[in-house]
Coordinates of C-alpha atoms in Angstrom, one line a residue:
X28 CA 59.3 -15.2 21.0
X29 CA 61.4 -13.2 23.4
X30 CA 62.7 -13.9 26.9
X31 CA 64.5 -16.9 28.5
X32 CA 63.3 -20.2 29.7
X33 CA 64.3 -20.8 33.3
X34 CA 64.2 -23.7 35.7
X35 CA 60.8 -22.8 37.2
X36 CA 58.3 -25.4 38.3
X37 CA 55.0 -25.4 36.6
X38 CA 52.5 -23.1 38.1
X39 CA 48.8 -23.9 38.6
X40 CA 46.6 -23.0 35.7
X41 CA 46.4 -19.3 35.1
X42 CA 42.8 -17.9 35.1
X43 CA 41.6 -17.3 31.6
X44 CA 43.7 -19.9 30.0
X45 CA 41.2 -22.7 29.8
X46 CA 43.1 -24.7 32.4
X47 CA 46.3 -24.8 30.5
X48 CA 49.5 -25.1 32.5
X49 CA 51.9 -22.2 32.1
X50 CA 55.3 -21.5 33.6
X51 CA 55.9 -18.1 35.3
X52 CA 57.5 -15.2 33.5
X53 CA 60.6 -14.3 35.6
X54 CA 60.7 -10.5 36.3
X55 CA 63.5 -8.4 37.7
X56 CA 62.4 -5.2 39.4
X57 CA 64.4 -2.0 39.9
X58 CA 63.4 1.3 41.7
X59 CA 65.3 3.3 44.2
X60 CA 62.2 4.1 46.2
X61 CA 61.5 1.2 48.5
X62 CA 57.8 2.0 48.9
X63 CA 57.3 2.2 45.1
X64 CA 59.3 -0.9 44.6
X65 CA 57.4 -3.0 47.0
X66 CA 54.1 -1.7 45.7
X67 CA 55.0 -2.6 42.1
X68 CA 56.3 -6.0 43.2
X69 CA 52.9 -6.7 44.9
X70 CA 51.1 -5.5 41.8
X71 CA 53.2 -7.9 39.6
X72 CA 52.8 -10.9 41.9
X73 CA 49.1 -10.6 41.9
X74 CA 49.3 -12.5 38.6
X75 CA 49.9 -16.2 38.8
X76 CA 52.0 -16.2 35.6
X77 CA 54.4 -13.5 36.8
X78 CA 57.2 -13.9 39.4
X79 CA 59.7 -11.3 40.7
X80 CA 63.1 -13.1 41.0
X81 CA 65.1 -10.1 42.3
X82 CA 65.1 -6.4 43.0
X83 CA 67.6 -3.5 42.8
X84 CA 67.9 0.2 43.7
X85 CA 70.7 1.4 41.4
X86 CA 72.4 0.9 38.1
X87 CA 75.0 -1.6 39.3
X88 CA 72.4 -3.6 41.2
X89 CA 70.3 -3.9 38.0
X90 CA 73.2 -5.1 35.8
X91 CA 74.6 -7.6 38.4
X92 CA 71.2 -8.8 39.4
X93 CA 70.1 -9.5 35.9
X94 CA 73.4 -11.2 35.1
X95 CA 72.8 -13.6 38.0
X96 CA 69.1 -14.3 37.5
X97 CA 68.7 -13.9 33.7
X98 CA 65.1 -12.8 33.9
X99 CA 62.7 -12.8 31.0
X100 CA 61.6 -9.2 31.7
X101 CA 63.3 -6.3 33.4
X102 CA 60.9 -3.7 35.0
X103 CA 62.9 -0.5 35.9
X104 CA 62.5 3.1 36.9
X105 CA 64.3 5.8 34.7
X106 CA 66.2 7.8 37.3
X107 CA 68.2 5.9 40.0
X108 CA 71.5 6.3 41.8
X109 CA 74.2 7.3 41.3
X110 CA 73.4 10.4 39.2
X111 CA 69.5 10.1 39.1
X112 CA 69.4 10.9 35.3
X113 CA 68.7 7.9 33.1
X114 CA 70.4 4.9 34.8
X115 CA 67.3 2.7 34.3
X116 CA 67.5 3.1 30.5
X117 CA 71.2 2.7 30.4
X118 CA 71.0 -0.4 32.6
X119 CA 68.2 -1.8 30.4
X120 CA 70.4 -1.5 27.3
X121 CA 73.3 -3.1 29.1
X122 CA 71.1 -6.0 30.1
X123 CA 69.8 -6.3 26.5
X124 CA 73.4 -6.4 25.2
X125 CA 74.1 -9.4 27.6
X126 CA 70.8 -11.1 27.0
X127 CA 69.2 -10.0 23.7
X128 CA 66.0 -11.9 24.5
X129 CA 65.2 -10.0 27.7
X130 CA 62.1 -7.8 27.5
X131 CA 62.2 -4.3 29.2
X132 CA 59.4 -2.3 30.7
X133 CA 60.4 1.3 31.8
X134 CA 58.2 2.8 34.5
X135 CA 58.5 6.6 34.6
X136 CA 56.7 9.6 36.2
X137 CA 57.7 11.7 33.2
X138 CA 55.7 11.9 30.0
X139 CA 58.6 13.7 28.2
X140 CA 59.1 11.7 25.0
X141 CA 62.9 12.2 25.2
X142 CA 63.1 9.1 27.4
X143 CA 61.0 7.0 25.1
X144 CA 63.1 8.1 22.1
X145 CA 66.2 7.2 23.9
X146 CA 64.8 3.8 24.9
X147 CA 63.5 2.9 21.4
X148 CA 66.4 4.3 19.3
X149 CA 67.5 0.8 18.5
X150 CA 64.1 -0.7 17.7
X151 CA 60.9 -1.1 19.7
X152 CA 60.6 -4.9 19.8
X153 CA 60.6 -6.2 23.4
X154 CA 60.4 -2.7 25.0
X155 CA 57.6 -1.1 27.0
X156 CA 57.3 2.4 28.5
X157 CA 54.6 3.1 31.1
X158 CA 53.7 6.0 33.3
X159 CA 53.9 5.2 37.0
X160 CA 50.7 7.0 37.9
X161 CA 48.8 4.8 35.5
X162 CA 50.3 1.3 36.1
X163 CA 47.7 0.4 38.7
X164 CA 44.9 0.9 36.2
X165 CA 43.4 -2.5 35.3
X166 CA 46.0 -5.0 34.0
X167 CA 48.2 -2.5 32.1
X168 CA 51.5 -3.5 33.8
X169 CA 50.9 -7.2 33.7
X170 CA 49.8 -7.0 30.0
X171 CA 53.0 -4.9 29.2
X172 CA 55.2 -7.5 30.9
X173 CA 53.6 -10.3 28.9
X174 CA 53.9 -8.3 25.7
X175 CA 57.6 -7.5 25.9
X176 CA 58.4 -11.1 27.0
X177 CA 57.1 -12.3 23.6
X178 CA 58.9 -9.5 21.6
X179 CA 56.0 -7.1 21.6
X180 CA 55.9 -3.4 22.4
X181 CA 53.9 -1.7 25.1
X182 CA 53.7 2.1 25.2
X183 CA 51.4 4.3 27.3
X184 CA 49.0 6.1 25.1
X185 CA 50.2 9.5 26.4
X186 CA 53.7 8.6 25.2
X187 CA 52.5 7.6 21.8
X188 CA 50.6 10.8 21.5
X189 CA 53.7 12.8 22.5
X190 CA 55.8 11.0 20.0
X191 CA 53.6 11.4 16.9
X192 CA 51.7 14.6 17.6
X193 CA 52.9 17.4 15.3
X194 CA 54.0 20.5 17.1
X195 CA 52.0 23.6 16.0
X196 CA 53.9 26.8 15.8
X197 CA 52.3 30.2 15.9
X198 CA 51.9 30.1 12.1
X199 CA 50.7 26.5 12.2
X200 CA 51.8 23.6 10.0
X201 CA 50.3 22.6 6.7
X202 CA 48.8 19.1 6.4
X203 CA 51.9 18.0 4.3
X204 CA 54.2 19.3 7.0
X205 CA 52.2 17.5 9.7
X206 CA 52.5 14.3 7.7
X207 CA 56.2 14.7 7.2
X208 CA 56.7 15.4 10.9
X209 CA 54.6 12.3 11.8
X210 CA 56.8 10.1 9.5
X211 CA 59.9 11.5 11.2
X212 CA 58.5 10.8 14.6
X213 CA 57.7 7.2 13.6
X214 CA 61.4 6.7 12.9
X215 CA 61.3 6.8 9.1
X216 CA 64.7 7.8 7.6
X217 CA 65.0 10.4 4.9
X218 CA 65.7 7.7 2.3
X219 CA 62.6 5.8 3.3
X220 CA 60.4 8.8 3.2
X221 CA 61.8 9.7 -0.2
X222 CA 61.0 6.2 -1.5
X223 CA 57.4 6.6 -0.2
X224 CA 57.1 9.9 -1.9
X225 CA 59.0 8.8 -5.1
X226 CA 61.3 11.9 -4.9
X227 CA 65.0 12.2 -4.5
X228 CA 66.3 12.2 -0.8
X229 CA 67.6 15.7 -1.3
X230 CA 64.0 17.0 -1.7
X231 CA 62.9 15.4 1.6
X232 CA 66.1 16.7 3.3
X233 CA 65.1 20.2 2.2
X234 CA 61.5 19.8 3.4
X235 CA 62.7 18.5 6.8
X236 CA 65.0 21.5 7.2
X237 CA 62.1 23.8 6.3
X238 CA 59.9 22.3 9.0
X239 CA 62.7 22.6 11.5
X240 CA 63.0 26.3 10.6
X241 CA 59.3 26.7 11.1
X242 CA 59.5 25.0 14.5
X243 CA 62.4 27.3 15.4
X244 CA 60.1 30.2 14.8
X245 CA 58.0 28.8 17.6
X246 CA 61.1 28.6 19.8
X247 CA 61.9 32.3 19.2
X248 CA 58.3 33.0 20.3
X249 CA 59.0 31.3 23.6
X250 CA 57.4 28.0 22.9
X251 CA 59.4 25.6 25.0
X252 CA 57.5 22.5 23.6
X253 CA 58.6 23.4 20.1
X254 CA 62.2 23.7 21.3
X255 CA 62.1 20.3 23.0
X256 CA 60.4 18.7 20.0
X257 CA 62.9 20.2 17.5
X258 CA 65.9 18.9 19.5
X259 CA 64.5 15.4 19.9
X260 CA 63.4 15.0 16.3
X261 CA 66.6 16.3 14.9
X262 CA 68.7 14.1 17.1
X263 CA 66.6 11.0 16.1
X264 CA 67.4 11.7 12.4
X265 CA 71.1 12.3 13.0
X266 CA 71.4 9.1 15.1
X267 CA 69.7 7.0 12.5
X268 CA 71.6 8.4 9.5
X269 CA 75.0 8.6 11.1
X270 CA 75.0 5.5 13.3
X271 CA 73.3 3.3 10.7
X272 CA 70.5 2.3 13.1
X273 CA 68.4 0.8 10.3
X274 CA 71.3 -1.2 8.8
X275 CA 72.3 -2.5 12.2
X276 CA 68.8 -3.9 12.7
X277 CA 68.6 -5.5 9.2
X278 CA 72.1 -6.8 8.6
X279 CA 74.2 -9.4 10.4
X280 CA 76.6 -8.3 13.2
X281 CA 79.6 -6.3 11.9
X282 CA 78.3 -5.7 8.4
X283 CA 76.6 -2.4 9.2
X284 CA 79.9 -0.9 10.6
X285 CA 81.7 -2.2 7.5
X286 CA 79.3 -0.4 5.3
X287 CA 79.6 2.8 7.2
X288 CA 83.4 2.7 7.1
X289 CA 83.9 1.4 3.5
X290 CA 82.4 3.7 0.8
X291 CA 83.3 1.2 -1.9
X292 CA 80.7 -1.4 -0.8
X293 CA 77.8 -1.4 -3.3
X294 CA 74.4 -3.0 -3.3
X295 CA 74.4 -6.0 -5.7
X296 CA 78.2 -6.3 -6.0
X297 CA 79.8 -9.6 -4.9
X298 CA 82.9 -10.1 -2.8
X299 CA 85.0 -13.3 -3.1
X300 CA 85.8 -14.6 0.4
X301 CA 87.4 -17.7 1.9
X302 CA 85.4 -18.8 4.9
X303 CA 84.1 -21.5 7.1
X304 CA 80.4 -22.0 7.1
X305 CA 78.5 -23.5 10.1
X306 CA 75.0 -25.0 9.7
X307 CA 73.1 -26.4 12.7
X308 CA 69.8 -28.2 13.0
X309 CA 67.7 -29.7 15.8
X310 CA 67.2 -33.4 15.5
X311 CA 63.6 -34.7 15.4
X312 CA 62.3 -31.1 15.6
X313 CA 59.2 -31.9 13.6
X314 CA 58.3 -34.7 16.1
X315 CA 58.9 -32.4 19.0
X316 CA 56.7 -29.7 17.5
X317 CA 53.9 -32.2 16.8
X318 CA 53.5 -32.9 20.5
X319 CA 54.6 -29.7 22.2
X320 CA 52.5 -26.7 23.3
X321 CA 53.2 -24.0 20.7
X322 CA 53.8 -21.3 23.2
X323 CA 56.3 -23.4 25.2
X324 CA 58.0 -24.5 22.0
X325 CA 58.4 -20.9 20.9
X326 CA 60.0 -20.1 24.3
X327 CA 62.3 -23.1 24.0
X328 CA 63.3 -22.1 20.4
X329 CA 64.1 -18.5 21.6
X330 CA 66.2 -19.8 24.4
X331 CA 68.1 -22.1 22.0
X332 CA 68.7 -19.3 19.5
X333 CA 69.9 -16.9 22.1
X334 CA 72.5 -19.4 23.3
X335 CA 73.6 -20.3 19.8
X336 CA 74.0 -16.6 19.0
X337 CA 76.2 -16.2 22.1
X338 CA 78.5 -19.1 21.2
X339 CA 78.9 -17.9 17.6
X340 CA 79.5 -14.3 18.4
X341 CA 81.9 -15.3 21.2
X342 CA 84.2 -16.8 18.5
X343 CA 84.0 -13.8 16.2
X344 CA 81.4 -15.4 13.8
X345 CA 78.6 -13.8 12.0
X346 CA 75.1 -15.2 12.4
X347 CA 73.6 -15.0 8.9
X348 CA 70.1 -16.3 9.6
X349 CA 67.7 -18.3 11.7
X350 CA 65.3 -20.4 9.7
X351 CA 62.9 -22.3 11.9
X352 CA 65.1 -24.6 14.0
X353 CA 68.2 -24.1 11.8
X354 CA 71.1 -21.7 12.3
X355 CA 73.5 -20.5 9.6
X356 CA 76.7 -18.7 10.5
X357 CA 80.0 -17.8 8.8
X358 CA 83.5 -17.3 10.1
X359 CA 85.8 -15.1 8.0
X360 CA 83.2 -12.7 6.7
X361 CA 82.3 -9.9 6.5
X362 CA 85.7 -9.3 8.1
X363 CA 88.7 -11.6 7.2
X364 CA 89.7 -14.1 10.0
X365 CA 92.9 -16.1 9.4
X366 CA 92.0 -18.9 11.8
X367 CA 88.3 -19.0 10.9
X368 CA 88.3 -22.8 10.9
X369 CA 89.5 -23.0 14.5
X370 CA 86.9 -20.5 15.6
X371 CA 84.2 -22.4 13.8
X372 CA 85.1 -25.6 15.6
X373 CA 85.3 -23.9 18.9
X374 CA 81.9 -22.3 18.3
X375 CA 80.4 -25.7 17.5
X376 CA 81.7 -27.1 20.7
X377 CA 80.3 -24.1 22.6
X378 CA 76.9 -24.5 21.0
X379 CA 76.8 -28.2 22.0
X380 CA 77.9 -27.3 25.6
X381 CA 75.3 -24.6 26.0
X382 CA 72.6 -26.7 24.6
X383 CA 73.5 -29.5 27.0
X384 CA 73.1 -27.1 29.9
X385 CA 69.8 -25.9 28.6
X386 CA 68.6 -29.5 28.1
X387 CA 69.4 -30.2 31.8
X388 CA 67.1 -27.4 32.9
X389 CA 64.4 -28.4 30.5
X390 CA 64.7 -32.1 31.7
X391 CA 64.0 -31.0 35.3
X392 CA 60.7 -29.4 34.3
X393 CA 59.5 -32.0 31.8
X394 CA 60.2 -30.1 28.6
X395 CA 61.6 -32.0 25.5
X396 CA 65.3 -31.7 24.9
X397 CA 66.9 -30.4 21.7
X398 CA 69.5 -32.6 20.1
X399 CA 71.9 -30.5 18.0
X400 CA 73.7 -31.6 14.8
X401 CA 76.2 -29.3 13.2
X402 CA 78.0 -29.2 9.8
X403 CA 81.2 -27.2 9.0
X404 CA 82.6 -26.6 5.5
X405 CA 85.5 -24.4 4.5
X406 CA 86.2 -22.9 1.1
X407 CA 85.5 -20.1 -1.3
X408 CA 82.2 -18.3 -1.4
X409 CA 80.6 -15.2 -2.9
X410 CA 79.3 -12.6 -0.4
X411 CA 76.8 -10.0 -1.7
X412 CA 74.6 -7.2 -0.3
X413 CA 71.3 -7.6 -2.1
X414 CA 68.1 -5.6 -2.1
X415 CA 67.6 -1.9 -2.0
X416 CA 68.6 1.0 0.2
X417 CA 65.4 0.5 2.2
X418 CA 65.6 -3.3 2.6
X419 CA 68.9 -5.1 2.5
X420 CA 70.1 -8.7 2.9
X421 CA 73.6 -10.0 3.3
X422 CA 73.9 -13.3 1.4
X423 CA 76.6 -15.9 1.1
X424 CA 76.4 -18.3 -1.8
X425 CA 78.5 -21.1 -3.3
X426 CA 79.3 -24.8 -3.0
X427 CA 80.9 -24.2 0.5
X428 CA 77.5 -23.1 1.8
X429 CA 75.7 -26.0 0.2
X430 CA 78.2 -28.6 1.5
X431 CA 77.8 -27.3 5.1
X432 CA 74.1 -27.9 4.9
X433 CA 74.7 -31.5 3.6
X434 CA 77.3 -32.3 6.2
X435 CA 75.0 -31.3 9.1
X436 CA 72.6 -34.0 8.0
X437 CA 75.3 -36.6 8.8
X438 CA 75.6 -35.4 12.4
X439 CA 73.6 -37.1 15.1
X440 CA 72.6 -35.2 18.3
X441 CA 75.6 -33.8 20.0
X442 CA 77.9 -34.3 17.0
X443 CA 79.8 -32.1 14.5
X444 CA 80.7 -33.2 11.0
X445 CA 83.4 -31.2 9.2
X446 CA 84.7 -31.3 5.6
X447 CA 88.2 -32.4 4.9
X448 CA 88.9 -28.8 3.9
X449 CA 87.9 -27.6 7.3
X450 CA 90.0 -30.2 9.0
X451 CA 93.0 -29.2 6.8
X452 CA 92.9 -25.6 7.9
X453 CA 92.8 -26.3 11.7
X454 CA 95.9 -25.1 13.5
X455 CA 95.1 -27.6 16.3
X456 CA 93.8 -30.9 15.2
X457 CA 90.9 -32.4 17.2
X458 CA 90.1 -36.1 17.5
X459 CA 87.8 -37.0 14.7
X460 CA 86.4 -40.1 13.0
X461 CA 86.8 -40.3 9.2
X462 CA 83.5 -41.2 7.6
X463 CA 83.2 -43.3 4.4
X464 CA 83.3 -41.3 1.2
X465 CA 79.8 -40.7 -0.1
X466 CA 77.9 -38.7 -2.6
X467 CA 75.8 -35.8 -1.5
X468 CA 73.2 -33.9 -3.3
X469 CA 74.7 -31.3 -5.7
X470 CA 78.1 -33.0 -5.9
X471 CA 79.4 -35.3 -8.7
X472 CA 82.3 -36.7 -6.6
X473 CA 82.2 -38.4 -3.2
X474 CA 82.8 -36.3 -0.2
X475 CA 85.2 -37.2 2.6
X476 CA 84.1 -35.9 6.0
X477 CA 85.1 -36.2 9.7
X478 CA 82.8 -36.6 12.7
X479 CA 83.6 -35.1 16.0
X480 CA 81.7 -36.4 19.1
X481 CA 80.5 -34.3 22.0
X482 CA 83.3 -31.7 22.7
X483 CA 84.2 -29.3 25.4
X484 CA 85.1 -25.7 24.6
X485 CA 88.7 -26.6 24.8
X486 CA 88.3 -28.9 21.9
X487 CA 88.8 -32.3 23.7
X488 CA 86.4 -35.3 23.5

C-alpha cells in the first residue's frame, strides 16, 4: 500500500463504500497555468475521499511544497518554469526520493511516449500518466489518484498504445520482429528475453540490432515516427543494461552499484562479513490486525515501513527485507562499516522516535498505535547473492542473524535489546540494563543481553 498517513479527520462516508468511514487521500497539485490548476483542483475535490493540500507552479514550489505537506499523491504537469521542459517529471522523481511511498500522476498535453518512458524508467508502481484533454472524462483522474496511492499504475490508453505498438517501416516487420519490439517496449532486458526464448543473450542482441537497422531504413525514408521510436527504445535498453535498473529494483540499497563496480561478484558465492543485524517487530500486531479495517491497517503499515526505511538508510544501513510487520536490516554490508554497531544503535533510536511521532498523529484520529521492539546482534555472517540473472536475492545467514531475531522478542514496546557483542563494539556506551542470562532457541549456551529503554537520536535515555 503506497502513500502516507496524515493527521486528517475522518470524512463522511464516501458514496459507493457501503457507509464505511474513509480518510481523505492528500493530494498536492502542480501546474503553471492558473486556470488549468484551479480546474483540476475542482475536479479532484468533487470526490469526498480526495483533498488538495497544496498547489505549486514551478519545480522549486513542487519540491518544497511536498516536503512541507508530505502528500500521498502528487499530481503535476510535465512542463513548468524555469525551463518549460520536463520539470514536472524531475520534481516527481525528487519527491519520490524523499518520500518513496508518494504516488505520482503526470498530466500532459503530449502523447509522445518519451515522457512516459522517462517517468517509468525506474518502475511503474505508484505512477500514473494521463492526457489533459481526457482527465475530465468520467472518473479517470480520481481513479488514477486512488490507484497510485495504493501502489498501482494508471496510464492513458493512448500512451499504452504508443509504448507497445510496433513501428512499421516501409518494408514492414515480421511477426517475430513485432514480438521482439513489444518485449523491448515492455521493458524486458536482453537477458530476460534470452531466457524466455531459451537462446544466448548474444542472439537476442543481434536480433535487436537488426530491428533497429530496419527502423533506420524508415528514418532514411523520412519517417519521423520511426526515428523517435528508435531513439527511445535504444535509450531504454542502454539505461537498463548500463544503470542496472532491474538490479536496483530487486536488490537492497547499495548492492546494485557494488555489482556494477565489482566484476568478481558471482551469483551463489558467499562473502564473509562482520556486521550488526537489526530486527524489529510490532508488538501485538495480530491483535491490532484482528480489529482493524484492512485498508487502514495497510496504510498504517506502509507509513511505518517508510519511516523505518528512512531511519535505517539515514545511518548507512541496508534494509534487507520487510516481512509482514517485521523489518530486517544490516549495518556493515554490502559495504564495510567500521562503526556499524554505533550506527545500528542510532538507527534503532531513530526508529523508536519516528514511530512515537507517527503514533501521536494516529492517536489524534483514533487509529491503533504501533509499539516497536528491536533486537541487535553483532558478529560474523555469510552474505550471498542467490538466484539467477533474471531474479536475484541478497541473503545474510548465520548465528548473528538468528540471535537478532531472538533478542527482539525480549524487547517490549519502545525498547531495544542488544547482544553483549554489540555492546562491546560500541565506541560510545549507552545506558543499558543487563538482563539475566537465558537460553534462546538455536543456542546451547545462555545468552547475556542488554536492554535499552526509549532513546533519543543522540543516544540518551
